[in-house]
Amino acid sequence: SFSHHENWQRMWRNPTPKPVYDVVIVGGGGHGLATAYYLAKEFGVKNVAVVEKGWLGGGNTARNTTIVRSNYLWDESAQLYEHAMKLWEGLSQDINYNVMFSQRGVYNLCHTLQDMRDAERRVSANRLNGVDGELLDAKQVAEEIPYLDCSKNTRYPVMGSTVQRRGGVARHDAVAWGYARAADALGVDLIQNTEVIGFRKQNGAVIGVETNKGFIGAKRVGVVTAGNSGHMAGLAGFRLPLESHPLQALVSEPIKPIIDSVIMSNAVHGYISQSDKGDLVIGAGIDGYNGYGQRGSYHTIEHTLQAIVEMFPVLSRVRMNRQWGGIVDTSPDACPIISKTPVDNLFFNCGWGTGGFKATPGSGHVFAASLAKGEMHPLAKPFSIDRFHTGAVIDEHGAAAVAH
Ligand code: FAD
């Protein structure tokens, strides 16, 4: 019986902030909560607060299409995302919360000879980095994805595909709630409805955050605010090479299971999976303009649905139920920034753009290590802000796929 549901225990406390913490994390999305969890669990830093302006996991964490994969082209990013993949594989057990991680396979379709060459190169690079990957021809694709239009009559006939079979999806809210509950149990203070409006500095170092509810002191501060990161850098007195764009997604009415993997196409520019509930989960690329309103424009949705119907004509009469947008922080090389900043003891983890959900455990883990030691974790080092001065950028535009 549900008659006593009002007595269910709260998943985490609602603490009053302490005057000072060893580490304050700004932003209670998946990445911020994962950072706090690993700080307390792996690195022995338990005097930690996460300061969130809204509610935990209400930002891009709650708005993303949950695709997880690690088949990036370059060594630096493949290693970072594969680090995350390995953590995903044990996550539900680790945080004792079912994040419904489902390794159902992620396909990147190829429609031209050049797509096929790029795919072959990427699969080879992935394998050299210990990341699983396979290249399929058109016949194999048709067998593995039954409702995909693999005929010769389409605008861009399917020539083949890559597949990462360890890729898939996870339940986004569960990731935030699971990390939050586990972090709280280790003593982390989760402070919601509290907006950081400034950084207090002394002799070039941060000593805490100003919030709309008062000052909170901190020996180190980690900012993990996704689409608001450019704004946060402004408050701290420097600029980041980020653009904030709306990114939209939509879901259909629930239907019987017909798609048991994740399928993406760069050429028609759309991607699709099906949730356990039966909704088709659909997304595309960013809206072209900069902005902070968590919504997007209609022509992007229309274009996305054109792409989906081109791939799956069988879906042409399925009704769409809901559409929404998040604000993603895109960087010039389609790679994140995990870095120290011009302000001592102030660290930023941002620039994940359209594809950071898949990195949540890895991002949190390497950022926690960096905040605990005051030195960047080896996997995070290549993602320093400095790369935009030195020129050592990591161009993942190709393997960043449609958007994810
Ligand atoms: P968020 O959940 O946005 O957390 C940042 C938090 O910071 C927010 O809760 C916000 O309220 C808080 N904050 C901001 N400013 C302040 C402040 N001043 N004070 C206090 N708190 C503040 N990635 C994938 O890997 N796969 C996908 O399939 C995928 N699909 C996507 C689809 C859409 C439509 C969108 C929008 C994104 C998608 N992404 C995907 C990207 C992914 O969602 C993000 O890269 C990732 O979630 C960002 O990290 P986060 O979870 O910490 O961000």
Coordinates of C-alpha atoms and ligand atoms in Angstrom, one line a residue:
S1 CA 0.0 0.0 0.0
F2 CA 1.1 3.6 -0.7
S3 CA -0.8 5.0 2.2
H4 CA 2.3 5.9 4.2
H5 CA 4.3 7.5 1.4
E6 CA 4.3 10.8 3.3
N7 CA 6.7 9.0 5.7
W8 CA 9.3 8.1 3.1
Q9 CA 12.7 9.1 4.2
R10 CA 14.3 12.0 2.4
M11 CA 17.1 11.0 0.1
W12 CA 19.4 13.8 1.4
R13 CA 19.5 16.4 4.1
N14 CA 18.7 20.0 3.7
P15 CA 21.6 21.5 5.6
T16 CA 22.4 25.0 6.7
P17 CA 25.7 26.0 5.1
K18 CA 28.8 26.0 7.3
P19 CA 31.0 29.1 7.4
V20 CA 33.8 27.4 5.5
Y21 CA 34.4 24.2 3.5
D22 CA 37.5 22.6 2.1
V23 CA 35.9 22.5 -1.3
V24 CA 32.8 24.3 -2.6
I25 CA 31.3 22.9 -5.9
V26 CA 29.2 25.4 -7.8
G27 CA 26.5 23.6 -9.8
G28 CA 24.5 20.6 -8.7
G29 CA 24.2 18.8 -12.0
G30 CA 25.5 15.4 -12.7
H31 CA 29.1 16.5 -13.0
G32 CA 29.1 18.6 -9.8
L33 CA 27.4 15.9 -7.8
A34 CA 29.8 13.2 -9.1
T35 CA 32.7 15.5 -8.2
A36 CA 31.5 15.9 -4.7
Y37 CA 30.9 12.1 -4.3
Y38 CA 34.4 11.1 -5.5
L39 CA 36.0 13.9 -3.4
A40 CA 34.4 12.3 -0.3
K41 CA 34.7 8.7 -1.3
E42 CA 38.0 8.4 -3.2
F43 CA 40.0 11.3 -2.0
G44 CA 39.1 11.7 1.7
V45 CA 37.8 15.3 1.3
K46 CA 34.5 15.2 3.2
N47 CA 34.1 18.8 4.2
V48 CA 32.4 19.6 0.9
A49 CA 29.4 21.6 -0.3
V50 CA 27.5 21.6 -3.6
V51 CA 25.8 25.0 -4.1
E52 CA 23.0 24.8 -6.7
K53 CA 20.8 27.8 -7.7
G54 CA 17.8 25.6 -8.5
W55 CA 17.2 22.0 -7.7
L56 CA 19.7 19.1 -8.1
G57 CA 19.9 17.8 -11.6
G58 CA 17.4 20.3 -13.0
G59 CA 19.8 21.7 -15.7
N60 CA 21.2 19.8 -18.7
T61 CA 21.3 16.6 -16.6
A62 CA 17.5 16.5 -16.7
R63 CA 17.3 17.6 -20.3
N64 CA 19.7 15.4 -22.2
T65 CA 19.0 12.4 -24.3
T66 CA 21.3 10.2 -22.2
I67 CA 23.6 8.8 -24.9
V68 CA 26.8 7.2 -23.5
R69 CA 29.8 6.2 -25.7
S70 CA 33.6 6.6 -25.6
N71 CA 34.6 6.3 -29.3
Y72 CA 36.3 9.6 -29.7
L73 CA 39.0 10.1 -32.3
W74 CA 42.0 11.6 -30.4
D75 CA 44.0 9.8 -27.7
E76 CA 43.2 12.5 -25.0
S77 CA 39.5 12.4 -25.4
A78 CA 39.2 8.7 -26.0
Q79 CA 41.0 8.1 -22.7
L80 CA 38.9 10.5 -20.8
Y81 CA 35.6 9.2 -22.1
E82 CA 36.8 5.6 -21.7
H83 CA 37.6 6.3 -18.1
A84 CA 34.0 7.4 -17.7
M85 CA 32.8 4.3 -19.5
K86 CA 34.6 2.0 -17.1
L87 CA 33.0 3.9 -14.2
W88 CA 29.6 3.6 -15.8
E89 CA 30.0 -0.1 -16.0
G90 CA 30.2 -0.4 -12.2
L91 CA 28.2 2.7 -11.2
S92 CA 24.9 1.3 -10.0
Q93 CA 26.8 -1.0 -7.6
D94 CA 29.2 1.7 -6.6
I95 CA 26.6 4.3 -5.6
N96 CA 24.0 1.6 -4.7
Y97 CA 21.4 3.2 -7.0
N98 CA 20.0 1.8 -10.2
V99 CA 21.1 4.2 -12.9
M100 CA 19.6 1.9 -15.6
F101 CA 22.8 1.9 -17.6
S102 CA 22.0 -0.1 -20.7
Q103 CA 24.8 -1.0 -23.1
R104 CA 22.5 -1.4 -26.1
G105 CA 25.1 -0.2 -28.7
V106 CA 25.5 3.2 -30.5
Y107 CA 25.6 3.3 -34.3
N108 CA 27.0 6.2 -36.4
L109 CA 25.7 5.8 -39.9
C110 CA 27.9 6.4 -43.0
H111 CA 26.3 7.8 -46.1
T112 CA 29.3 8.7 -48.3
L113 CA 32.7 7.2 -49.2
Q114 CA 34.3 9.9 -47.1
D115 CA 32.1 8.9 -44.1
M116 CA 33.3 5.3 -44.6
R117 CA 36.9 6.4 -44.6
D118 CA 36.5 8.6 -41.5
A119 CA 34.7 5.7 -39.8
E120 CA 37.4 3.2 -40.6
R121 CA 40.0 5.6 -39.3
R122 CA 38.0 6.3 -36.1
V123 CA 37.4 2.6 -35.4
S124 CA 41.1 1.9 -35.9
A125 CA 42.1 4.7 -33.6
N126 CA 39.5 3.6 -31.0
R127 CA 40.9 0.0 -31.0
L128 CA 44.5 1.3 -30.6
N129 CA 43.2 3.1 -27.5
G130 CA 41.5 0.0 -26.1
V131 CA 38.0 1.3 -26.9
D132 CA 35.7 -1.2 -28.6
G133 CA 34.5 -0.4 -32.1
E134 CA 33.3 -2.2 -35.3
L135 CA 32.8 -1.1 -38.8
L136 CA 29.7 -2.6 -40.5
D137 CA 28.7 -2.7 -44.2
A138 CA 25.3 -1.8 -45.5
K139 CA 24.1 -5.4 -45.4
Q140 CA 25.0 -5.8 -41.7
V141 CA 23.4 -2.4 -40.9
A142 CA 20.1 -3.5 -42.5
E143 CA 20.2 -6.8 -40.5
E144 CA 20.9 -5.1 -37.2
I145 CA 18.5 -2.1 -37.5
P146 CA 15.4 -3.6 -39.1
Y147 CA 13.3 -0.5 -39.5
L148 CA 16.0 1.8 -40.9
D149 CA 15.5 2.7 -44.5
C150 CA 18.5 1.0 -46.2
S151 CA 17.1 1.2 -49.7
K152 CA 19.0 2.9 -52.6
N153 CA 16.1 5.4 -53.0
T154 CA 17.0 7.7 -50.1
R155 CA 18.6 11.1 -50.4
Y156 CA 21.8 9.7 -48.8
P157 CA 21.8 5.9 -49.0
V158 CA 23.3 4.1 -46.0
M159 CA 26.7 2.7 -46.9
G160 CA 27.7 1.3 -43.5
S161 CA 28.1 2.3 -39.9
T162 CA 30.4 2.2 -36.9
V163 CA 29.0 0.6 -33.8
Q164 CA 30.3 0.8 -30.2
R165 CA 28.5 -2.1 -28.5
R166 CA 29.5 -1.0 -25.0
G167 CA 27.8 2.4 -25.7
G168 CA 24.1 3.0 -24.8
V169 CA 22.0 5.0 -22.5
A170 CA 21.4 5.6 -18.8
R171 CA 18.6 7.1 -16.7
H172 CA 19.6 10.8 -16.3
D173 CA 17.7 11.7 -13.2
A174 CA 18.8 8.5 -11.4
V175 CA 22.4 9.6 -12.1
A176 CA 21.9 12.9 -10.4
W177 CA 19.9 11.5 -7.5
G178 CA 22.2 8.5 -7.0
Y179 CA 25.3 10.6 -6.8
A180 CA 23.5 13.1 -4.5
R181 CA 22.3 10.5 -2.1
A182 CA 25.7 8.8 -2.0
A183 CA 27.5 12.1 -1.5
D184 CA 25.1 13.2 1.3
A185 CA 25.6 9.9 3.0
L186 CA 29.4 10.6 3.1
G187 CA 28.7 14.0 4.7
V188 CA 28.6 16.3 1.7
D189 CA 26.3 19.3 2.2
L190 CA 23.9 19.7 -0.8
I191 CA 22.7 23.3 -0.7
Q192 CA 19.8 24.0 -3.1
N193 CA 18.0 27.2 -4.1
T194 CA 21.2 29.1 -3.6
E195 CA 22.8 31.1 -6.4
V196 CA 26.4 32.0 -6.6
I197 CA 26.6 35.7 -7.6
G198 CA 30.3 36.3 -7.1
F199 CA 33.7 35.1 -6.0
R200 CA 35.5 36.6 -3.0
K201 CA 39.2 36.9 -3.6
Q202 CA 42.3 37.7 -1.5
N203 CA 45.8 38.2 -3.0
G204 CA 44.7 36.6 -6.3
A205 CA 43.2 33.6 -4.7
V206 CA 39.5 32.7 -4.2
I207 CA 38.5 32.4 -0.6
G208 CA 34.8 31.7 -1.0
V209 CA 31.6 32.3 -3.0
E210 CA 29.1 35.1 -2.6
T211 CA 25.5 33.8 -2.8
N212 CA 22.1 35.3 -2.8
K213 CA 21.9 34.0 0.8
G214 CA 25.3 35.1 2.0
F215 CA 29.0 34.3 1.9
I216 CA 30.3 30.7 2.0
G217 CA 34.0 30.3 2.6
A218 CA 36.1 27.8 0.7
K219 CA 39.7 26.7 0.5
R220 CA 39.1 25.6 -3.1
V221 CA 36.2 26.2 -5.5
G222 CA 35.2 24.0 -8.5
V223 CA 32.7 25.6 -10.9
V224 CA 30.6 23.0 -12.9
T225 CA 27.8 25.1 -14.3
A226 CA 27.5 23.9 -17.9
G227 CA 25.8 26.6 -20.1
N228 CA 26.3 29.3 -17.4
S229 CA 30.1 28.9 -17.3
G230 CA 30.9 31.9 -19.4
H231 CA 28.9 34.0 -17.1
M232 CA 30.6 32.5 -14.0
A233 CA 34.0 33.2 -15.5
G234 CA 32.9 36.8 -16.0
L235 CA 32.0 37.0 -12.3
A236 CA 35.5 35.7 -11.5
G237 CA 37.2 38.3 -13.7
F238 CA 38.3 36.3 -16.8
R239 CA 36.9 35.1 -20.1
L240 CA 36.4 31.6 -21.5
P241 CA 36.3 30.7 -25.2
L242 CA 32.7 29.3 -24.8
E243 CA 29.4 30.0 -26.6
S244 CA 26.2 29.1 -24.9
H245 CA 23.6 27.7 -27.3
P246 CA 20.1 26.2 -26.9
L247 CA 20.0 22.4 -27.7
Q248 CA 16.6 20.8 -28.1
A249 CA 15.3 17.3 -27.8
L250 CA 11.8 15.7 -28.0
V251 CA 10.0 12.5 -27.2
S252 CA 7.1 10.8 -28.9
E253 CA 4.1 9.1 -27.4
P254 CA 5.1 5.7 -26.0
I255 CA 4.9 2.9 -28.6
K256 CA 5.8 -0.8 -28.6
P257 CA 9.6 -1.5 -28.7
I258 CA 11.0 -1.2 -32.2
I259 CA 14.4 0.4 -31.7
D260 CA 16.8 -1.4 -29.4
S261 CA 19.9 0.6 -29.9
V262 CA 21.0 4.3 -30.5
I263 CA 21.2 5.4 -34.1
M264 CA 22.8 8.6 -35.3
S265 CA 23.3 10.2 -38.6
N266 CA 25.5 13.2 -39.3
A267 CA 24.4 13.5 -42.9
V268 CA 20.7 13.9 -42.2
H269 CA 21.5 15.3 -38.8
G270 CA 19.4 13.5 -36.2
Y271 CA 19.6 10.7 -33.7
I272 CA 17.1 8.4 -32.0
S273 CA 16.7 5.8 -29.3
Q274 CA 13.7 4.4 -27.5
S275 CA 13.2 4.6 -23.7
D276 CA 12.2 1.6 -21.6
K277 CA 8.8 3.3 -21.3
G278 CA 8.5 3.2 -25.1
D279 CA 8.9 6.9 -26.1
L280 CA 11.2 7.6 -29.0
V281 CA 13.9 10.0 -27.7
I282 CA 15.0 12.3 -30.5
G283 CA 17.6 15.1 -30.8
A284 CA 19.7 17.0 -33.3
G285 CA 22.3 19.8 -33.3
I286 CA 22.3 23.1 -31.5
D287 CA 20.2 26.1 -32.4
G288 CA 22.4 28.6 -34.2
Y289 CA 22.1 31.6 -31.9
N290 CA 23.6 32.3 -28.5
G291 CA 21.2 32.5 -25.6
Y292 CA 20.3 31.5 -22.1
G293 CA 16.5 30.8 -22.4
Q294 CA 16.1 27.0 -22.0
R295 CA 14.0 26.7 -25.3
G296 CA 14.8 26.6 -29.0
S297 CA 13.2 27.5 -32.3
Y298 CA 10.7 25.5 -34.3
H299 CA 12.7 25.1 -37.6
T300 CA 15.3 23.1 -35.7
I301 CA 12.6 20.6 -34.5
E302 CA 11.1 20.4 -37.9
H303 CA 14.5 19.7 -39.5
T304 CA 15.2 17.1 -36.8
L305 CA 11.9 15.3 -37.5
Q306 CA 12.6 15.4 -41.3
A307 CA 15.9 13.6 -40.6
I308 CA 14.2 11.0 -38.4
V309 CA 11.5 10.3 -41.0
E310 CA 14.2 10.0 -43.7
M311 CA 16.0 7.4 -41.6
F312 CA 12.8 5.7 -40.4
P313 CA 9.8 6.3 -42.7
V314 CA 7.8 3.9 -40.5
L315 CA 7.7 6.6 -37.9
S316 CA 6.1 9.3 -40.0
R317 CA 2.8 9.2 -38.2
V318 CA 4.0 8.9 -34.6
R319 CA 2.9 11.8 -32.5
M320 CA 5.4 13.8 -30.5
N321 CA 4.6 14.4 -26.9
R322 CA 7.0 16.9 -25.4
Q323 CA 9.9 19.1 -26.6
W324 CA 12.4 21.1 -24.5
G325 CA 15.8 22.8 -24.5
G326 CA 18.9 23.1 -22.4
I327 CA 21.8 25.5 -22.7
V328 CA 25.0 23.9 -23.7
D329 CA 28.5 25.4 -23.4
T330 CA 30.3 24.8 -26.7
S331 CA 34.0 25.2 -27.1
P332 CA 36.0 25.9 -30.3
D333 CA 37.5 22.3 -30.5
A334 CA 34.3 20.4 -29.3
C335 CA 36.3 19.4 -26.2
P336 CA 35.7 20.2 -22.5
I337 CA 37.8 22.6 -20.4
I338 CA 38.9 21.0 -17.1
S339 CA 41.4 23.4 -15.7
K340 CA 42.9 25.8 -13.2
T341 CA 42.1 29.4 -13.9
P342 CA 43.9 32.8 -13.6
V343 CA 42.5 32.8 -10.0
D344 CA 44.4 30.6 -7.6
N345 CA 42.3 27.8 -6.0
L346 CA 39.5 28.4 -8.5
F347 CA 38.9 25.5 -10.9
F348 CA 36.5 25.2 -13.9
N349 CA 35.0 22.1 -15.4
C350 CA 32.9 23.1 -18.4
G351 CA 32.7 23.2 -22.2
W352 CA 31.1 19.8 -22.5
G353 CA 28.7 21.2 -25.0
T354 CA 26.2 18.8 -26.4
G355 CA 27.9 15.7 -25.2
G356 CA 28.8 15.8 -21.5
F357 CA 26.3 13.4 -20.0
K358 CA 28.3 10.4 -21.1
A359 CA 31.4 11.8 -19.3
T360 CA 29.6 12.4 -15.9
P361 CA 31.4 9.7 -13.8
G362 CA 34.8 10.3 -15.5
S363 CA 34.5 14.1 -15.4
G364 CA 33.6 14.0 -11.7
H365 CA 36.4 11.6 -10.9
V366 CA 39.2 13.5 -12.5
F367 CA 37.9 16.8 -11.3
A368 CA 37.7 15.5 -7.7
A369 CA 41.3 14.3 -8.0
S370 CA 42.4 17.7 -9.2
L371 CA 40.5 19.6 -6.5
A372 CA 41.8 17.3 -3.8
K373 CA 45.5 17.6 -4.8
G374 CA 45.5 21.1 -6.2
E375 CA 47.1 19.6 -9.4
M376 CA 45.3 18.5 -12.5
H377 CA 44.7 14.8 -12.9
P378 CA 46.8 13.4 -15.8
L379 CA 43.6 12.7 -17.9
A380 CA 42.4 16.2 -17.3
K381 CA 45.7 18.0 -18.1
P382 CA 45.3 18.2 -21.9
F383 CA 42.0 19.9 -21.4
S384 CA 43.5 23.0 -19.8
I385 CA 42.4 26.5 -20.9
D386 CA 46.0 27.0 -22.0
R387 CA 45.4 24.9 -25.1
F388 CA 43.7 27.9 -26.7
H389 CA 47.0 29.9 -26.3
T390 CA 49.5 27.1 -27.1
G391 CA 47.5 25.8 -30.0
A392 CA 47.4 22.2 -28.6
V393 CA 43.7 21.9 -29.3
I394 CA 42.0 18.5 -29.6
D395 CA 39.7 18.7 -32.6
E396 CA 36.8 16.4 -31.9
H397 CA 34.3 17.9 -34.3
G398 CA 34.2 14.8 -36.4
A399 CA 33.8 12.2 -33.6
A400 CA 31.5 14.5 -31.6
A401 CA 28.9 13.2 -34.1
V402 CA 25.5 14.8 -34.6
A403 CA 25.7 16.5 -31.3
H404 CA 26.6 13.7 -29.0
Ligands
FAD1 P1 23.9 20.7 -15.6 O1 22.9 19.6 -15.2 O2 23.3 21.8 -16.5 O3 24.4 21.3 -14.2 C1 24.9 22.6 -14.0 C2 24.1 23.2 -12.8 O4 24.7 24.5 -12.5 C3 22.7 23.5 -13.1 O5 21.9 22.7 -12.2 C4 22.5 25.0 -12.8 O6 21.3 25.3 -12.2 C5 23.7 25.2 -11.9 N1 24.1 26.6 -11.9 C6 24.3 27.5 -12.9 N2 24.7 28.7 -12.5 C7 24.7 28.6 -11.2 C8 25.0 29.6 -10.2 N3 25.3 30.9 -10.5 N4 25.0 29.2 -8.9 C9 24.6 27.9 -8.5 N5 24.3 27.0 -9.5 C10 24.4 27.3 -10.7 N6 25.3 14.6 -23.4 C11 25.6 13.3 -23.7 O7 26.6 12.8 -23.4 N7 24.7 12.5 -24.4 C12 23.5 13.0 -24.8 O8 22.7 12.3 -25.4 C13 23.2 14.4 -24.6 N8 22.1 14.9 -25.1 C14 21.7 16.2 -24.8 C15 20.5 16.7 -25.2 C16 20.1 18.0 -24.8 C17 18.8 18.5 -25.3 C18 21.0 18.8 -24.0 C19 20.6 20.1 -23.6 C20 22.2 18.3 -23.6 C21 22.6 17.0 -24.0 N9 23.9 16.5 -23.6 C22 24.1 15.1 -23.9 C23 24.9 17.3 -22.9 C24 24.8 17.1 -21.4 O9 23.5 17.2 -20.9 C25 25.7 18.1 -20.7 O10 27.0 18.1 -21.3 C26 26.0 17.7 -19.2 O11 24.8 17.4 -18.6 C27 26.5 19.0 -18.5 O12 27.0 18.7 -17.2 P2 26.1 18.9 -15.9 O13 25.3 17.6 -15.8 O14 26.8 19.1 -14.7 O15 25.2 20.2 -16.2

